[in-house]
C-alpha cells in the first residue's frame, strides 16, 4: 500500500506533520508513506487559470494523489474550520470534477490542535469536502488535543494511546484499499 500523507499545516514544527511521521513509523514492511510538501506553492484557485498545463504544485498534487492507493490527511483547525491553504489545494485537485484524482480514492482524516478538542470541527469539514469530491472517506477520527504535550521536543509522538489509534486508522485505511482492489479484480 502506498499512502500519500498531506499535512494541512505549513508550520516547520507542525504537530500535524509530526502525527503523519508517527503514522509512517507504524506502517508494516512493504507499505510506504510518501509526503506531499507542495502545499505552500499552490496558488489561490482561479478558474481562469485552471487549464493545462496546470501550475506545477497543482500538477504535483494531482499526480501524487493519482499514484497513491490512499491518502492520509492530518489537519490543524483554524477558526473551527479547514486551514485555507489546504482547502484551496483541494479545490484545485477537485477539478475536473468527473475525473479528479480523489474520485473513489480511500482517504482518512486525523488532526491535532493545541486546544482540547483536537481539531474535530476541521476534521469533520475536511471529510465533508473530500466526500463532495467523490473520495471514499474512511470511518476514522483521531483528535489529538493538547498536542504540545503529546510530542517531545524532537516532534516524536510520546503518547501510546494516540499511537494505538494511528495503528488502527492505518488498518482501516488498508481495509478500504483491499476492498477497492477486490472490486477492481
Ligand atoms: C489562525 C489560527 C486559528 C486557530 N483556530 C483554532 C481553532 O479553531 N481550534 C483549535 O483547536 N485550535 C486553533 N488554533 C490553534 C492550532 O490548533 C494550533 O496552532 C496547532 O498547533 C496548529 O497545528 P500545527 O501544529 O500542525 O501547525 C488556531 C491557530 C491559528 C494560527
Tab-separated table of C-alpha atoms and ligand atoms in Angstrom:
chain	number	residue	atom	x	y	z
A	1	UNK	CA	0.000	0.000	0.000
A	2	UNK	CA	1.303	3.403	-0.950
A	3	UNK	CA	-0.140	6.182	1.215
A	4	UNK	CA	0.150	9.816	0.337
A	5	UNK	CA	0.441	11.909	3.501
A	6	UNK	CA	-0.778	15.507	3.419
A	7	UNK	CA	-0.395	17.855	6.353
A	8	UNK	CA	-2.661	20.879	6.443
A	9	UNK	CA	-0.013	22.904	8.262
A	10	UNK	CA	2.857	24.845	6.741
A	11	UNK	CA	4.499	25.330	10.113
A	12	UNK	CA	8.023	23.933	10.430
A	13	UNK	CA	7.343	22.259	13.797
A	14	UNK	CA	3.782	21.315	12.959
A	15	UNK	CA	2.155	18.792	15.287
A	16	UNK	CA	0.084	17.552	12.360
A	17	UNK	CA	3.167	16.858	10.279
A	18	UNK	CA	4.631	15.079	13.320
A	19	UNK	CA	1.469	12.983	13.529
A	20	UNK	CA	1.960	11.857	9.938
A	21	UNK	CA	5.597	10.984	10.612
A	22	UNK	CA	4.433	8.897	13.579
A	23	UNK	CA	1.998	7.082	11.268
A	24	UNK	CA	4.851	6.341	8.865
A	25	UNK	CA	6.764	4.635	11.667
A	26	UNK	CA	3.816	2.309	12.291
A	27	UNK	CA	3.445	1.040	8.751
A	28	UNK	CA	4.135	-2.657	8.207
A	29	UNK	CA	7.099	-3.572	5.988
A	30	UNK	CA	6.207	-3.342	2.333
A	31	UNK	CA	3.836	-0.430	2.813
A	32	UNK	CA	5.118	3.093	2.291
A	33	UNK	CA	4.139	6.667	3.038
A	34	UNK	CA	5.042	9.440	0.661
A	35	UNK	CA	4.810	13.008	1.980
A	36	UNK	CA	3.452	15.730	-0.296
A	37	UNK	CA	5.148	19.001	0.557
A	38	UNK	CA	3.881	21.304	-2.173
A	39	UNK	CA	1.111	22.981	-0.183
A	40	UNK	CA	2.986	26.253	0.242
A	41	UNK	CA	3.382	26.618	-3.532
A	42	UNK	CA	-0.248	26.184	-4.593
A	43	UNK	CA	-1.620	29.479	-5.931
A	44	UNK	CA	-5.058	30.763	-4.997
A	45	UNK	CA	-7.658	28.950	-7.071
A	46	UNK	CA	-8.650	30.843	-10.196
A	47	UNK	CA	-10.920	29.108	-12.709
A	48	UNK	CA	-9.390	31.232	-15.471
A	49	UNK	CA	-6.001	29.678	-14.673
A	50	UNK	CA	-7.382	26.141	-14.318
A	51	UNK	CA	-6.205	24.801	-17.656
A	52	UNK	CA	-3.312	22.724	-18.980
A	53	UNK	CA	-0.530	22.964	-18.122
A	54	UNK	CA	-1.621	23.315	-14.505
A	55	UNK	CA	0.560	25.255	-12.059
A	56	UNK	CA	3.456	22.987	-11.040
A	57	UNK	CA	2.339	22.471	-7.439
A	58	UNK	CA	-1.186	21.603	-8.601
A	59	UNK	CA	0.136	19.134	-11.156
A	60	UNK	CA	2.325	17.569	-8.466
A	61	UNK	CA	-0.665	17.177	-6.127
A	62	UNK	CA	-2.887	15.655	-8.789
A	63	UNK	CA	-0.117	13.240	-9.829
A	64	UNK	CA	0.755	12.287	-6.254
A	65	UNK	CA	-2.887	11.526	-5.417
A	66	UNK	CA	-3.280	9.571	-8.635
A	67	UNK	CA	-0.208	7.442	-7.845
A	68	UNK	CA	-1.299	6.669	-4.270
A	69	UNK	CA	-3.533	3.822	-3.111
A	70	UNK	CA	-4.836	6.007	-0.287
A	71	UNK	CA	-4.397	9.466	1.191
A	72	UNK	CA	-3.952	10.261	4.884
A	73	UNK	CA	-4.592	13.849	5.983
A	74	UNK	CA	-3.590	15.438	9.263
A	75	UNK	CA	-5.189	18.816	9.644
A	76	UNK	CA	-4.991	21.636	12.161
A	77	UNK	CA	-8.097	23.654	12.879
A	78	UNK	CA	-8.179	27.329	12.081
A	79	UNK	CA	-11.196	29.170	13.465
A	80	UNK	CA	-13.150	25.920	13.722
A	81	UNK	CA	-12.519	25.023	10.093
A	82	UNK	CA	-10.037	23.732	7.499
A	83	UNK	CA	-6.868	25.805	7.024
A	84	UNK	CA	-7.356	27.926	3.918
A	85	UNK	CA	-4.227	26.637	2.179
A	86	UNK	CA	-5.440	23.044	2.408
A	87	UNK	CA	-8.969	23.838	1.242
A	88	UNK	CA	-7.534	25.828	-1.655
A	89	UNK	CA	-5.308	22.925	-2.737
A	90	UNK	CA	-8.292	20.571	-2.626
A	91	UNK	CA	-10.356	22.956	-4.737
A	92	UNK	CA	-7.662	22.689	-7.434
A	93	UNK	CA	-7.460	18.914	-7.037
A	94	UNK	CA	-11.241	18.580	-7.356
A	95	UNK	CA	-11.196	19.751	-10.968
A	96	UNK	CA	-12.086	18.399	-13.473
A	97	UNK	CA	-14.856	17.186	-11.207
A	98	UNK	CA	-15.734	13.937	-13.023
A	99	UNK	CA	-12.159	12.707	-13.316
A	100	UNK	CA	-10.479	14.300	-10.299
A	101	UNK	CA	-7.845	12.027	-8.745
A	102	UNK	CA	-9.679	11.816	-5.427
A	103	UNK	CA	-12.692	10.160	-7.042
A	104	UNK	CA	-13.153	6.747	-5.325
A	105	UNK	CA	-9.790	7.192	-3.556
A	106	UNK	CA	-9.715	5.828	0.005
A	107	UNK	CA	-8.870	8.710	2.352
A	108	UNK	CA	-8.624	9.149	6.108
A	109	UNK	CA	-8.506	12.299	8.199
A	110	UNK	CA	-6.848	12.825	11.565
A	111	UNK	CA	-5.940	16.034	13.341
A	112	UNK	CA	-4.078	17.728	16.138
A	113	UNK	CA	-4.570	21.045	17.850
A	114	UNK	CA	-3.120	22.756	20.853
A	115	UNK	CA	-6.611	23.214	22.269
A	116	UNK	CA	-8.551	20.477	23.996
A	117	UNK	CA	-10.727	19.323	21.082
A	118	UNK	CA	-8.092	18.049	18.649
A	119	UNK	CA	-9.340	19.788	15.510
A	120	UNK	CA	-12.616	17.840	15.424
A	121	UNK	CA	-14.502	20.537	13.502
A	122	UNK	CA	-11.774	20.914	10.909
A	123	UNK	CA	-11.661	17.150	10.510
A	124	UNK	CA	-15.441	16.983	10.040
A	125	UNK	CA	-15.345	19.731	7.426
A	126	UNK	CA	-12.417	18.121	5.636
A	127	UNK	CA	-14.319	14.823	5.485
A	128	UNK	CA	-17.312	16.682	4.047
A	129	UNK	CA	-15.175	18.331	1.358
A	130	UNK	CA	-13.462	15.057	0.449
A	131	UNK	CA	-16.843	13.342	0.221
A	132	UNK	CA	-18.086	16.093	-2.076
A	133	UNK	CA	-15.072	15.443	-4.302
A	134	UNK	CA	-16.007	11.775	-4.583
A	135	UNK	CA	-13.368	10.302	-2.265
A	136	UNK	CA	-14.123	7.215	-0.181
A	137	UNK	CA	-13.822	8.651	3.297
A	138	UNK	CA	-12.785	6.027	5.857
A	139	UNK	CA	-14.536	5.892	9.222
A	140	UNK	CA	-11.541	7.239	11.118
A	141	UNK	CA	-11.165	10.084	13.599
A	142	UNK	CA	-8.184	10.837	15.774
A	143	UNK	CA	-8.485	14.039	17.742
A	144	UNK	CA	-5.148	14.875	19.311
A	145	UNK	CA	-5.935	17.651	21.763
A	146	UNK	CA	-3.317	19.486	23.836
A	147	UNK	CA	-0.908	18.498	21.075
A	148	UNK	CA	2.049	20.308	22.577
A	149	UNK	CA	2.011	17.713	25.371
A	150	UNK	CA	1.726	14.692	23.052
A	151	UNK	CA	5.014	15.172	21.196
A	152	UNK	CA	8.520	15.538	22.574
A	153	UNK	CA	10.871	18.380	21.636
A	154	UNK	CA	12.074	16.474	18.581
A	155	UNK	CA	8.488	16.065	17.337
A	156	UNK	CA	8.270	12.357	18.174
A	157	UNK	CA	4.907	11.071	19.341
A	158	UNK	CA	5.117	10.439	23.073
A	159	UNK	CA	1.583	9.149	23.644
A	160	UNK	CA	0.821	5.425	23.489
A	161	UNK	CA	-2.947	5.915	23.118
A	162	UNK	CA	-2.525	8.094	20.060
A	163	UNK	CA	-0.030	5.615	18.628
A	164	UNK	CA	-2.590	2.802	19.037
A	165	UNK	CA	-5.275	4.950	17.394
A	166	UNK	CA	-2.944	5.662	14.485
A	167	UNK	CA	-2.232	1.950	14.020
A	168	UNK	CA	-5.981	1.258	13.968
A	169	UNK	CA	-6.527	4.073	11.461
A	170	UNK	CA	-3.881	2.623	9.157
A	171	UNK	CA	-5.559	-0.784	9.405
A	172	UNK	CA	-8.900	0.781	8.466
A	173	UNK	CA	-7.310	2.516	5.505
A	174	UNK	CA	-5.671	-0.746	4.438
A	175	UNK	CA	-9.091	-2.481	4.580
A	176	UNK	CA	-10.525	0.244	2.318
A	177	UNK	CA	-7.701	-0.251	-0.161
A	178	UNK	CA	-8.113	-4.034	-0.079
A	179	UNK	CA	-11.861	-3.660	-0.681
A	180	UNK	CA	-11.029	-1.390	-3.596
A	181	UNK	CA	-8.710	-3.987	-5.115
A	182	UNK	CA	-11.393	-6.677	-4.728
A	183	UNK	CA	-13.892	-4.537	-6.624
A	184	UNK	CA	-11.327	-3.835	-9.351
A	185	UNK	CA	-10.401	-7.532	-9.771
B	1	LIG	C1	-5.403	31.265	12.646
B	1	LIG	C2	-5.484	30.201	13.702
B	1	LIG	C3	-6.722	29.767	14.126
B	1	LIG	C4	-6.813	28.748	15.077
B	1	LIG	N1	-8.049	28.262	15.403
B	1	LIG	C5	-8.129	27.176	16.197
B	1	LIG	C6	-9.401	26.552	16.433
B	1	LIG	O1	-10.423	26.983	15.942
B	1	LIG	N2	-9.428	25.439	17.205
B	1	LIG	C7	-8.285	24.905	17.769
B	1	LIG	O2	-8.367	23.880	18.440
B	1	LIG	N3	-7.073	25.471	17.554
B	1	LIG	C8	-6.965	26.591	16.771
B	1	LIG	N4	-5.747	27.145	16.531
B	1	LIG	C9	-4.553	26.590	17.186
B	1	LIG	C10	-3.983	25.448	16.386
B	1	LIG	O3	-4.680	24.276	16.717
B	1	LIG	C11	-2.505	25.254	16.703
B	1	LIG	O4	-1.803	26.402	16.255
B	1	LIG	C12	-1.943	23.998	16.097
B	1	LIG	O5	-0.723	23.700	16.693
B	1	LIG	C13	-1.746	24.136	14.592
B	1	LIG	O6	-1.353	22.909	14.035
B	1	LIG	P1	0.188	22.601	13.649
B	1	LIG	O7	0.933	22.396	14.924
B	1	LIG	O8	0.094	21.345	12.829
B	1	LIG	O9	0.723	23.771	12.874
B	1	LIG	C14	-5.631	28.181	15.624
B	1	LIG	C15	-4.380	28.660	15.200
B	1	LIG	C16	-4.298	29.659	14.257
B	1	LIG	C17	-2.936	30.110	13.790
